[in-house]
DNA sequence: TTGTACGCGTTATCAA
DNA sequence: TTGATAACGCGTACAA
């Protein structure tokens, strides 16, 4: 691989001039600039990004650490982030924490070591530690889930979405809805359970907590929780499910038992997965604006990065306080939640 | 951020000793090593990955460039790759080319600049240019799709899978199957069409090509192609669809027209998407071993990397010739392809 | 076994 | 406007 030195030799100028010409510094003699570009092209020169980063103490990449690549909700976020990033000249490094706090921590460390210029994170647990990153001045924005410590974040209004979904089930005449939600430490899992419980309380249904199951945010968890609920002494007649992966698991179990949605059991799930409209009884869902979440988060990050550049380590003003963008959800009623007899 | 120098000062040794101690060089006095580790921990030292990479001329990250993050087939591959990578101490940088050759080229360039130690790629088109990477000695393995130039690759046997799927439709009594496949330059799109055409030929069905539609590998493409086929003079009575995204689009169009799978029209699609079993008429599919593809590809890459390390730029032997791993597919028959009357 | 000193490829500073 | 040169932080010959 040719280096800047090779280009300099071939163009008959110093490395400094090459660097300036290639980086578009205006004060370079156009004639020399032309020679430099020609030489670079002839040699197939490509700047060594690593050396550049070392010197600039910053890279043009962001890390996007999501909790589960297999979940279409998160990949939609990724697209939103990516579109904004590309536009602004950044590349995004997508990391899959796989709902595993240890994996997440590893990626957080990689991000730190690699001098990424920003991190977008959907924290596996509310206690995820971004302290080191923050300390080294790397802007962090959380998506989908927030942390216990305050930090820029873009969230959907889970609690309200869950409340409305549950209320909708109740209004349809289902008497005993249960809730299958994610791990206790996941912010969204708590919020959605909260919305569910509030709706039950509002309708004077007692002992709501006994109708809640916490599990991992994956299909297998959804299946197990469904089985457990149905095998209980007083089984539910409807399900509020906290994401589309869990819904897939619930569907499996219901199908295995020959239970038909909308007749034998009602269901609403979070996330409008691409398949939701096509299953036997099309699935009613709480749709989150996933792509927009990605876009907004990327904008927040961009803001922080440019703000940091303006205030380079000395401090003519404290950094802006953390901002939270809360986006609304939309209840899409299809067949699974309607009561047929 | 503390540097190696800070650690050295605090431990009362030279930077060389710190480097050696932290990298586990055995010749370091255990006492000093202990002091070094203590100092590092106390300062919260973390090696600057960029500086390290510059010096070592290599990083411990791989780039995995996939054609579409929203497609569960590719995310399953990603998991396979990741599991092997983690095990071997590598991080994987997931890049989403989004079926866009230009985006893919950008990521290829990022990979080159960032000195990743290996690249896994599902090429958007057979003509994707990996020449520069290869020239700089970065091992490349393609997954799912191959390139026109020979290179390590892990593929599923698309043609055979397509052949069997089509034959299955014919055996079920569907008379006029059509094929919706991906872009002309995508390797899998061609292979699957080939398998389809071979099956038609075998059953003496003429003018097979008029029953093929090329489109992008996304839901919107699937929908359009379906509409076009159904509106044609002599519409098909069954569909062979080349991936699960296209299938989603086809499903949309069929639903909109009130056509029921298995009664009005037959269908088999590539890829056993998580939802395939749950739609109204459960979808018959050609399942590809996606996770295994990822695992095998990662192993191939690992092989190349270690081989390259043993033969560091001098050449006591030519590099091993490109290897191709071809994995089998499995036809899963559900309801959508069975002929009901 | 330890420390000194150099080089990795860039960018940024400074003097000319 | 240009060029020489000093960093950036780390790993490693080489000498001690």
XYZ file of C-alpha atoms (C1' of nucleotides) in Angstrom:
714
model
C 0.000 0.000 0.000
C 1.420 3.356 -1.033
C 1.792 5.984 1.666
C 1.633 9.719 1.614
C 5.378 9.732 1.215
C 5.197 7.854 -2.074
C 2.676 10.320 -3.374
C 4.872 13.209 -2.298
C 7.877 11.808 -4.112
C 5.977 11.159 -7.282
C 4.401 14.601 -7.257
C 7.685 16.243 -6.366
C 6.337 17.983 -3.278
C 6.491 17.518 0.478
C 4.188 15.251 2.435
C 2.685 18.307 4.041
C 1.534 19.586 0.697
C 0.113 16.226 -0.215
C -1.846 16.116 3.010
C -3.165 19.602 2.457
C -4.044 19.043 -1.171
C -5.846 15.798 -0.493
C -7.770 17.302 2.387
C -8.875 20.229 0.310
C -7.077 22.988 2.171
C -7.738 26.061 -0.006
C -4.322 27.649 0.317
C -2.689 25.080 -1.952
C -1.403 26.133 -5.356
C -3.890 24.663 -7.847
C -1.078 23.437 -10.062
C 0.507 21.488 -7.241
C -2.842 20.230 -6.086
C -3.469 18.840 -9.522
C -0.080 17.114 -9.559
C -0.798 15.623 -6.156
C -4.162 14.277 -7.152
C -2.742 12.815 -10.309
C 0.032 11.094 -8.391
C -2.387 9.774 -5.810
C -4.646 8.345 -8.460
C -1.750 6.841 -10.376
C -0.490 5.066 -7.280
C -3.941 4.059 -6.074
C -3.221 5.866 -2.858
C -5.727 5.633 -0.055
C -5.096 7.416 3.231
C -4.413 5.126 6.125
C -7.418 5.693 8.319
C -5.714 4.367 11.384
C -2.808 6.781 11.192
C -5.194 9.596 10.504
C -7.301 8.715 13.504
C -4.283 8.509 15.740
C -3.229 11.961 14.746
C -6.683 13.528 14.722
C -7.626 11.684 17.866
C -10.963 10.878 16.338
C -12.483 8.722 13.655
C -15.368 9.237 11.290
C -17.260 6.219 12.518
C -20.101 5.767 14.937
C -20.872 2.660 16.888
C -24.486 1.535 16.991
C -24.916 -1.121 19.624
C -28.311 -2.749 19.394
C -29.765 -5.392 21.630
C -30.805 -7.827 18.925
C -30.063 -7.820 15.188
C -32.668 -10.467 14.574
C -35.417 -8.110 15.679
C -36.784 -6.071 12.765
C -37.529 -3.189 15.086
C -33.837 -2.678 15.696
C -32.812 -3.128 12.101
C -35.293 -0.422 11.176
C -33.620 1.849 13.706
C -30.298 0.963 12.155
C -31.501 2.116 8.769
C -32.598 5.431 10.177
C -29.272 5.960 11.852
C -27.362 4.911 8.789
C -29.171 7.239 6.445
C -28.353 10.270 8.567
C -24.810 9.116 9.208
C -23.978 8.566 5.554
C -25.370 11.964 4.758
C -23.054 13.531 7.298
C -20.020 11.560 6.201
C -19.919 8.983 8.971
C -19.836 5.231 8.714
C -21.724 3.154 11.187
C -20.399 0.146 12.921
C -23.308 -2.038 13.855
C -22.735 -4.166 16.936
C -25.063 -6.883 18.109
C -25.234 -7.160 21.880
C -27.748 -9.975 21.547
C -29.561 -8.961 24.756
C -26.386 -9.935 26.605
C -24.930 -7.385 29.019
C -21.456 -8.902 28.797
C -21.382 -8.684 25.012
C -22.626 -5.137 25.260
C -19.828 -4.244 27.642
C -17.281 -5.705 25.250
C -18.592 -3.596 22.408
C -18.605 -0.513 24.589
C -14.948 -1.192 25.210
C -14.208 -1.708 21.536
C -15.920 1.598 20.856
C -13.749 3.318 23.415
C -10.522 1.791 22.168
C -11.383 2.537 18.547
C -11.961 6.209 19.169
C -15.349 6.252 17.506
C -16.731 9.740 17.493
C -20.097 8.781 18.853
C -22.076 5.888 20.242
C -25.719 4.977 19.844
C -26.882 2.348 22.274
C -30.030 0.448 23.078
C -29.007 -0.639 26.564
C -29.630 -4.240 27.474
C -30.193 -3.166 31.052
C -30.830 0.207 32.651
C -27.569 -0.145 34.519
C -25.285 -0.348 31.474
C -22.091 1.551 32.178
C -21.305 4.332 29.774
C -19.279 6.246 32.335
C -15.918 5.583 30.722
C -17.102 6.689 27.324
C -18.605 9.851 28.711
C -15.456 10.552 30.653
C -13.388 10.404 27.494
C -15.756 12.848 25.887
C -17.512 10.476 23.502
C -21.126 11.546 23.008
C -23.647 8.810 23.728
C -27.287 8.648 22.699
C -29.548 5.832 23.770
C -32.327 4.546 21.568
C -35.456 2.621 22.481
C -34.433 2.188 26.088
C -33.051 4.651 28.572
C -30.501 4.367 31.316
C -30.790 5.138 34.977
C -28.303 7.957 34.509
C -29.486 10.883 32.383
C -28.214 10.961 28.819
C -29.538 11.980 25.411
C -32.157 9.490 24.358
C -34.857 8.799 21.835
C -37.696 6.645 23.016
C -41.152 5.612 22.011
C -43.840 6.167 24.581
C -44.040 2.560 25.698
C -46.220 3.048 28.726
C -48.978 4.856 26.852
C -48.818 2.373 23.997
C -49.140 -0.510 26.422
C -51.973 1.204 28.250
C -53.980 1.733 25.096
C -53.359 -1.779 23.835
C -54.567 -3.267 27.082
C -57.539 -1.012 27.244
C -58.416 -1.998 23.697
C -58.393 -5.661 24.682
C -60.656 -4.920 27.604
C -63.029 -2.904 25.466
C -63.271 -5.808 23.069
C -64.657 -7.830 25.918
C -61.644 -9.901 26.861
C -61.881 -10.328 30.614
C -58.522 -11.538 31.737
C -55.587 -10.240 29.724
C -52.086 -11.296 30.693
C -48.808 -9.546 29.926
C -45.650 -11.123 28.587
C -42.791 -8.703 28.894
C -38.989 -8.595 28.736
C -36.309 -8.870 31.400
C -36.780 -6.947 34.630
C -33.815 -4.674 34.037
C -34.809 -3.679 30.525
C -36.385 -0.236 30.524
C -39.007 -0.982 27.888
C -40.034 -4.180 29.634
C -40.824 -2.229 32.771
C -42.607 0.584 30.949
C -44.826 -1.746 29.000
C -45.720 -3.711 32.082
C -46.516 -0.459 33.831
C -48.912 0.592 31.071
C -50.552 -2.799 31.203
C -51.008 -2.673 34.962
C -52.374 0.858 34.847
C -55.016 -0.207 32.369
C -56.024 -3.131 34.552
C -56.241 -0.873 37.577
C -58.357 1.563 35.661
C -60.759 -1.240 34.903
C -60.690 -2.450 38.476
C -59.122 -5.755 37.695
C -57.306 -6.971 40.776
C -54.113 -8.887 41.298
C -52.732 -7.607 37.997
C -49.176 -8.605 38.885
C -50.110 -12.248 38.873
C -50.914 -11.817 35.198
C -47.425 -10.600 34.296
C -44.560 -12.784 33.095
C -41.022 -11.524 32.693
C -38.779 -13.364 30.276
C -35.997 -12.732 27.794
C -36.936 -10.697 24.733
C -36.792 -13.693 22.409
C -39.172 -16.150 20.801
C -38.266 -19.012 23.124
C -39.071 -16.828 26.117
C -42.401 -15.900 24.585
C -43.271 -19.499 24.014
C -42.413 -20.578 27.556
C -44.256 -17.709 29.152
C -47.330 -18.430 27.073
C -47.289 -22.080 28.047
C -46.891 -21.201 31.689
C -49.762 -18.738 31.615
C -52.091 -21.153 29.855
C -51.254 -23.940 32.257
C -51.921 -21.804 35.301
C -54.953 -22.346 37.512
C -56.802 -19.346 36.167
C -55.545 -18.867 32.585
C -55.866 -15.568 30.699
C -58.185 -15.118 27.734
C -55.983 -12.507 26.059
C -52.298 -11.620 25.718
C -50.497 -8.322 25.662
C -47.002 -9.089 24.375
C -44.111 -6.669 24.699
C -42.329 -7.205 21.382
C -42.572 -9.054 18.103
C -40.047 -11.742 18.960
C -42.034 -12.688 22.020
C -45.130 -12.643 19.830
C -43.570 -15.181 17.505
C -43.009 -17.492 20.456
C -46.536 -16.981 21.719
C -47.849 -17.776 18.268
C -45.902 -21.004 18.251
C -47.393 -22.128 21.505
C -50.917 -21.122 20.581
C -50.651 -22.918 17.262
C -49.315 -26.021 18.995
C -52.324 -26.013 21.278
C -54.769 -25.372 18.467
C -55.870 -22.082 19.976
C -57.158 -19.580 17.420
C -56.506 -15.878 17.758
C -59.593 -13.711 17.975
C -61.793 -16.663 18.888
C -60.127 -18.594 21.678
C -57.733 -15.901 22.754
C -57.068 -12.238 22.043
C -53.683 -10.694 21.387
C -51.924 -7.398 20.852
C -48.169 -7.138 20.501
C -45.652 -4.340 20.378
C -43.960 -3.642 17.021
C -45.494 -3.815 13.590
C -43.310 -6.611 12.240
C -43.402 -7.088 8.464
C -45.348 -10.320 8.837
C -47.931 -9.072 11.336
C -50.638 -8.462 8.760
C -50.312 -11.857 7.111
C -50.779 -14.386 9.834
C -53.996 -16.362 10.065
C -55.679 -13.798 12.245
C -53.795 -10.629 11.330
C -52.023 -9.319 14.391
C -53.083 -6.130 16.136
C -50.015 -4.193 17.156
C -48.625 -1.135 18.822
C -46.464 0.301 16.055
C -43.352 2.192 17.037
C -41.760 4.685 14.627
C -38.542 2.698 14.471
C -36.945 4.375 11.485
C -37.700 7.801 12.936
C -36.184 6.801 16.249
C -32.979 6.069 14.383
C -33.110 9.354 12.519
C -33.760 11.433 15.622
C -31.040 9.698 17.577
C -28.545 10.295 14.808
C -29.467 13.970 14.749
C -28.969 14.260 18.479
C -25.586 12.632 18.148
C -24.594 14.912 15.305
C -25.535 17.883 17.458
C -23.346 16.738 20.307
C -20.413 16.090 18.041
C -20.483 19.511 16.463
C -21.059 21.138 19.846
C -18.014 19.337 21.233
C -15.906 20.486 18.317
C -16.745 24.082 19.008
C -15.759 23.822 22.639
C -12.495 21.902 22.468
C -11.673 20.917 26.034
C -11.640 24.425 27.466
C -15.120 25.351 28.592
C -16.752 28.625 27.618
C -20.005 27.018 28.651
C -21.238 23.862 30.285
C -22.440 21.179 27.862
C -26.138 21.233 27.123
C -28.226 19.125 29.481
C -29.394 15.712 28.281
C -32.357 15.764 25.964
C -35.017 13.112 25.604
C -37.116 12.774 22.489
C -40.304 10.861 23.122
C -42.098 9.622 20.032
C -45.676 8.444 19.951
C -46.884 4.956 19.139
C -49.849 3.933 17.040
C -52.336 1.194 17.817
C -53.146 -0.776 14.682
C -56.208 -2.921 15.181
C -56.388 -6.016 13.014
C -58.101 -9.319 13.725
C -56.185 -10.874 16.599
C -57.665 -8.575 19.187
C -61.246 -8.510 17.952
C -63.591 -10.761 19.781
C -65.261 -13.247 17.449
C -67.580 -15.950 18.615
C -7.449 9.078 28.808
C -4.307 7.754 30.444
C -1.577 6.477 28.150
C 1.041 3.845 28.520
C 3.393 6.565 29.679
C 1.215 7.423 32.639
C 1.117 3.804 33.655
C 4.873 3.569 33.333
C 5.410 6.561 35.573
C 3.041 5.334 38.197
C 4.556 1.870 38.210
C 8.072 3.259 38.182
C 9.135 1.356 35.076
C 9.653 2.091 31.396
C 6.916 2.092 28.813
C 8.496 -0.949 27.235
C 8.000 -2.916 30.400
C 4.422 -1.777 30.673
C 3.742 -2.869 27.129
C 5.352 -6.225 27.720
C 3.640 -6.805 31.031
C 0.211 -5.915 29.691
C 0.676 -8.078 26.643
C 1.701 -11.035 28.725
C 5.273 -11.387 27.547
C 6.667 -14.109 29.829
C 10.102 -12.611 30.363
C 8.795 -9.885 32.645
C 9.699 -9.939 36.329
C 6.489 -11.021 38.098
C 6.944 -8.325 40.701
C 7.131 -5.589 38.110
C 4.286 -7.113 36.195
C 2.146 -6.941 39.264
C 3.051 -3.294 39.803
C 2.189 -2.549 36.212
C -1.177 -4.212 36.374
C -1.988 -2.440 39.600
C -1.053 0.920 38.113
C -3.063 0.243 34.980
C -6.091 -0.692 36.974
C -5.732 2.285 39.264
C -5.599 4.675 36.335
C -8.323 2.927 34.393
C -5.871 2.496 31.575
C -7.106 1.098 28.314
C -4.729 0.661 25.414
C -5.388 2.995 22.533
C -6.555 0.609 19.873
C -5.773 3.001 17.077
C -2.154 3.452 18.045
C -1.821 -0.261 18.529
C -3.282 -0.952 15.111
C -0.987 1.553 13.480
C 1.995 -0.114 15.005
C 0.874 -3.689 14.449
C -0.460 -2.813 11.032
C -3.537 -4.817 11.780
C -6.636 -4.670 13.912
C -8.617 -7.325 15.682
C -11.821 -6.549 13.857
C -13.538 -8.105 10.888
C -15.927 -6.389 8.563
C -19.091 -8.247 7.656
C -20.784 -6.521 4.761
C -24.245 -7.909 4.164
C -26.685 -6.978 1.482
C -29.676 -6.315 3.713
C -29.915 -6.099 7.508
C -33.674 -6.251 7.373
C -33.544 -9.761 5.944
C -33.538 -12.398 8.706
C -31.467 -14.691 6.540
C -28.552 -12.298 6.725
C -28.915 -11.566 10.399
C -28.744 -15.294 11.039
C -25.504 -15.399 9.098
C -24.276 -12.506 11.190
C -24.876 -14.472 14.348
C -22.907 -17.407 13.059
C -20.010 -15.190 12.124
C -20.127 -13.353 15.393
C -20.077 -16.452 17.527
C -16.920 -17.733 15.880
C -15.314 -14.301 15.858
C -15.890 -13.650 19.544
C -14.477 -17.044 20.333
C -11.311 -16.186 18.444
C -10.987 -12.725 19.954
C -12.250 -10.684 17.036
C -14.988 -8.083 16.966
C -17.245 -7.830 14.006
C -18.213 -4.672 12.305
C -21.535 -5.218 10.637
C -22.103 -3.093 7.555
C -25.376 -2.847 5.713
C -24.955 -2.452 1.972
C -28.708 -2.394 1.556
C -28.534 -4.120 -1.853
C -26.807 -1.000 -3.111
C -23.532 -1.468 -4.960
C -22.385 2.075 -4.190
C -22.914 1.665 -0.462
C -21.115 -1.631 -0.619
C -18.159 0.007 -2.345
C -18.022 2.650 0.375
C -17.903 0.024 3.067
C -15.238 -1.893 1.218
C -13.208 1.277 1.270
C -13.828 1.850 4.952
C -12.669 -1.691 5.576
C -9.492 -1.070 3.671
C -8.733 2.199 5.399
C -9.468 0.755 8.809
C -7.033 -2.103 8.416
C -9.563 -4.749 9.369
C -7.924 -8.116 9.420
C -10.564 -9.801 7.342
C -13.704 -9.159 5.339
C -16.834 -11.227 4.922
C -19.029 -10.094 2.105
C -22.317 -11.017 0.509
C -21.758 -9.237 -2.780
C -24.614 -7.169 -4.110
C -23.497 -7.986 -7.617
C -21.137 -10.602 -9.018
C -18.889 -7.837 -10.215
C -18.130 -6.298 -6.817
C -14.521 -5.190 -6.719
C -12.440 -6.711 -3.956
C -9.225 -6.314 -5.884
C -7.805 -3.558 -3.698
C -8.464 -5.464 -0.514
C -6.861 -8.582 -1.893
C -3.905 -6.584 -3.112
C -3.292 -5.252 0.385
C -3.385 -8.784 1.689
C -6.729 -8.657 3.456
C -8.415 -12.066 3.320
C -11.909 -11.988 1.875
C -14.618 -14.630 2.140
C -17.943 -14.261 0.406
C -21.145 -15.596 1.888
C -24.410 -16.503 0.218
C -23.340 -15.143 -3.156
C -20.164 -15.577 -5.095
C -18.150 -13.300 -7.281
C -17.062 -13.714 -10.850
C -13.456 -13.871 -9.652
C -12.532 -16.897 -7.552
C -12.335 -16.324 -3.809
C -13.132 -18.288 -0.659
C -16.872 -18.598 -0.371
C -19.649 -20.316 1.501
C -22.851 -20.819 -0.403
C -26.065 -22.718 -0.197
C -26.934 -24.822 -3.191
C -29.479 -22.432 -4.612
C -29.959 -24.082 -7.960
C -30.807 -27.471 -6.517
C -33.073 -25.925 -3.922
C -34.916 -24.009 -6.599
C -35.162 -27.064 -8.794
C -36.711 -29.157 -6.049
C -39.109 -26.444 -5.005
C -40.351 -26.021 -8.543
C -40.614 -29.719 -9.099
C -42.606 -29.985 -5.879
C -45.071 -27.388 -7.177
C -45.436 -29.301 -10.391
C -45.946 -32.588 -8.587
C -48.682 -31.012 -6.567
C -50.513 -30.392 -9.781
C -49.858 -26.714 -10.319
C -49.585 -26.286 -14.071
C -48.052 -22.905 -14.611
C -45.582 -21.814 -11.946
C -43.857 -18.456 -12.289
C -40.588 -17.331 -10.744
C -39.925 -14.057 -8.956
C -36.233 -13.599 -8.474
C -33.688 -10.924 -7.561
C -31.601 -8.546 -9.676
C -29.873 -9.928 -12.738
C -26.397 -9.344 -11.373
C -27.012 -11.067 -8.052
C -25.525 -14.537 -8.062
C -28.323 -16.167 -6.076
C -30.983 -14.595 -8.260
C -29.453 -16.213 -11.317
C -28.940 -19.595 -9.644
C -32.484 -19.796 -8.381
C -33.879 -18.837 -11.726
C -31.688 -21.485 -13.321
C -33.042 -24.183 -10.998
C -36.567 -23.068 -11.743
C -36.028 -23.159 -15.495
C -34.362 -26.556 -15.328
C -37.363 -27.984 -13.526
C -39.731 -26.545 -16.111
C -37.622 -27.974 -18.913
C -37.606 -31.354 -17.251
C -41.385 -31.269 -17.223
C -41.513 -30.107 -20.820
C -43.048 -26.774 -20.035
C -42.131 -24.354 -22.779
C -41.327 -20.677 -22.834
C -40.140 -20.823 -19.227
C -38.378 -17.488 -19.499
C -41.654 -15.673 -19.987
C -42.589 -16.875 -16.504
C -39.585 -15.241 -14.824
C -39.539 -11.775 -13.302
C -36.371 -10.075 -12.100
C -36.723 -7.376 -9.456
C -34.928 -6.009 -6.417
C -34.672 -8.336 -3.436
C -37.210 -6.386 -1.405
C -40.882 -6.577 -0.518
C -41.917 -3.782 -2.874
C -40.272 -5.600 -5.748
C -42.075 -8.786 -4.839
C -45.382 -7.029 -4.794
C -44.902 -5.379 -8.165
C -43.709 -8.542 -9.821
C -46.666 -10.458 -8.455
C -49.101 -7.876 -9.726
C -47.484 -7.876 -13.128
C -47.600 -11.646 -13.397
C -51.213 -11.860 -12.346
C -52.236 -9.152 -14.775
C -50.505 -10.843 -17.707
C -52.452 -12.486 -20.488
C -51.751 -15.986 -19.295
C -51.270 -15.688 -15.508
C -49.448 -18.339 -13.436
C -51.237 -20.568 -10.939
C -48.214 -20.870 -8.637
C -45.225 -18.819 -7.511
C -41.642 -19.744 -6.803
C -40.175 -16.789 -4.937
C -36.439 -16.299 -4.471
C -36.329 -14.911 -0.928
C -38.467 -14.118 2.078
C -38.609 -10.377 1.500
C -39.991 -10.916 -1.962
C -42.426 -13.399 -0.432
C -43.711 -10.726 1.923
C -44.450 -8.511 -1.060
C -46.136 -11.323 -2.935
C -48.250 -12.032 0.109
C -49.337 -8.417 0.219
C -50.499 -8.472 -3.355
C -52.256 -11.807 -3.043
C -54.053 -10.663 0.083
C -55.092 -7.439 -1.617
C -56.611 -9.457 -4.443
C -58.304 -11.903 -2.119
C -56.311 -14.828 -3.509
C -55.837 -17.664 -1.051
C -52.634 -19.682 -0.934
C -53.041 -23.362 -1.562
C -56.445 -22.912 -3.150
C -56.233 -20.152 -5.710
C -52.494 -20.130 -6.044
C -49.514 -22.203 -4.901
C -46.303 -20.829 -3.471
C -42.860 -21.830 -2.299
C -40.276 -19.281 -1.203
C -36.605 -19.374 -0.353
C -35.637 -18.883 3.325
C -37.443 -20.197 6.355
C -38.304 -16.817 7.883
C -39.466 -16.900 11.505
C -43.021 -16.081 10.473
C -43.292 -18.591 7.640
C -45.136 -21.199 9.677
C -47.702 -18.792 11.059
C -49.324 -17.165 8.094
C -52.829 -18.150 7.078
C -51.653 -20.941 4.821
C -48.298 -21.803 6.354
C -45.591 -21.140 3.816
C -43.620 -23.922 2.182
C -39.995 -22.915 1.967
C -36.518 -23.838 0.878
C -34.596 -23.481 4.121
C -30.989 -22.418 3.942
C -28.590 -23.156 6.806
C -27.957 -19.486 7.448
C -26.268 -19.722 10.820
C -23.989 -22.479 9.539
C -23.074 -20.399 6.525
C -21.861 -17.743 8.931
C -19.927 -20.223 11.006
C -18.227 -21.838 8.020
C -17.330 -18.512 6.506
C -15.801 -17.340 9.750
C -13.735 -20.507 9.932
C -12.472 -20.025 6.417
C -11.502 -16.482 7.268
C -9.747 -17.548 10.438
C -7.779 -20.069 8.401
C -6.616 -17.442 5.972
C -5.611 -15.075 8.701
C -3.477 -17.579 10.516
C -2.017 -18.798 7.245
C -1.065 -15.252 6.339
C 0.578 -14.747 9.693
C 2.804 -17.741 9.147
C 3.936 -16.490 5.771
C 4.651 -12.835 6.447
C 5.178 -11.233 3.039
C 8.034 -13.465 1.974
C 6.698 -16.513 0.185
C 7.836 -20.010 1.069
C 4.711 -21.203 -0.715
C 1.889 -19.830 -2.786
C -1.329 -19.103 -0.877
C -3.832 -21.929 -0.856
C -6.285 -21.829 -3.758
C -9.773 -20.454 -3.106
C -12.131 -22.855 -1.427
C -15.874 -23.034 -1.840
C -18.108 -24.599 0.755
C -21.470 -25.565 -0.658
C -24.166 -26.305 1.898
C -27.381 -28.100 1.164
C -30.880 -26.684 1.430
C -33.983 -28.342 2.782
C -37.457 -28.220 1.319
C -40.039 -27.742 4.050
C -43.509 -28.470 2.786
C -46.318 -26.682 4.582
C -49.692 -25.636 3.270
C -49.020 -22.936 0.709
C -47.793 -25.354 -1.920
C -50.328 -28.128 -1.402
C -53.136 -28.153 -3.869
C -56.503 -27.904 -2.134
C -59.769 -27.713 -3.991
C 15.199 -8.903 32.332
C 15.067 -3.886 31.465
C 15.279 0.634 29.189
C 16.256 3.628 25.178
C 14.960 4.915 20.950
C 12.894 4.357 16.557
C 9.071 3.762 13.377
C 4.088 3.004 12.008
C 1.401 7.111 8.421
C -0.854 11.210 9.271
C -1.842 15.970 10.502
C -0.523 20.375 12.499
C 2.820 23.818 13.834
C 6.167 26.907 12.644
C 9.582 29.281 10.084
C 10.899 30.516 5.721
C 2.054 29.078 -0.149
C 5.529 25.566 1.052
C 8.577 22.307 3.568
C 10.862 20.402 7.656
C 9.608 18.358 11.671
C 7.271 17.295 15.865
C 3.721 14.955 17.704
C -0.254 11.054 18.200
C 0.395 6.104 21.479
C 2.087 1.934 20.985
C 5.345 -2.241 20.058
C 9.861 -3.936 19.502
C 15.016 -4.097 18.053
C 18.872 -3.455 20.224
C 21.993 -2.531 23.726
C 22.860 -2.770 28.379
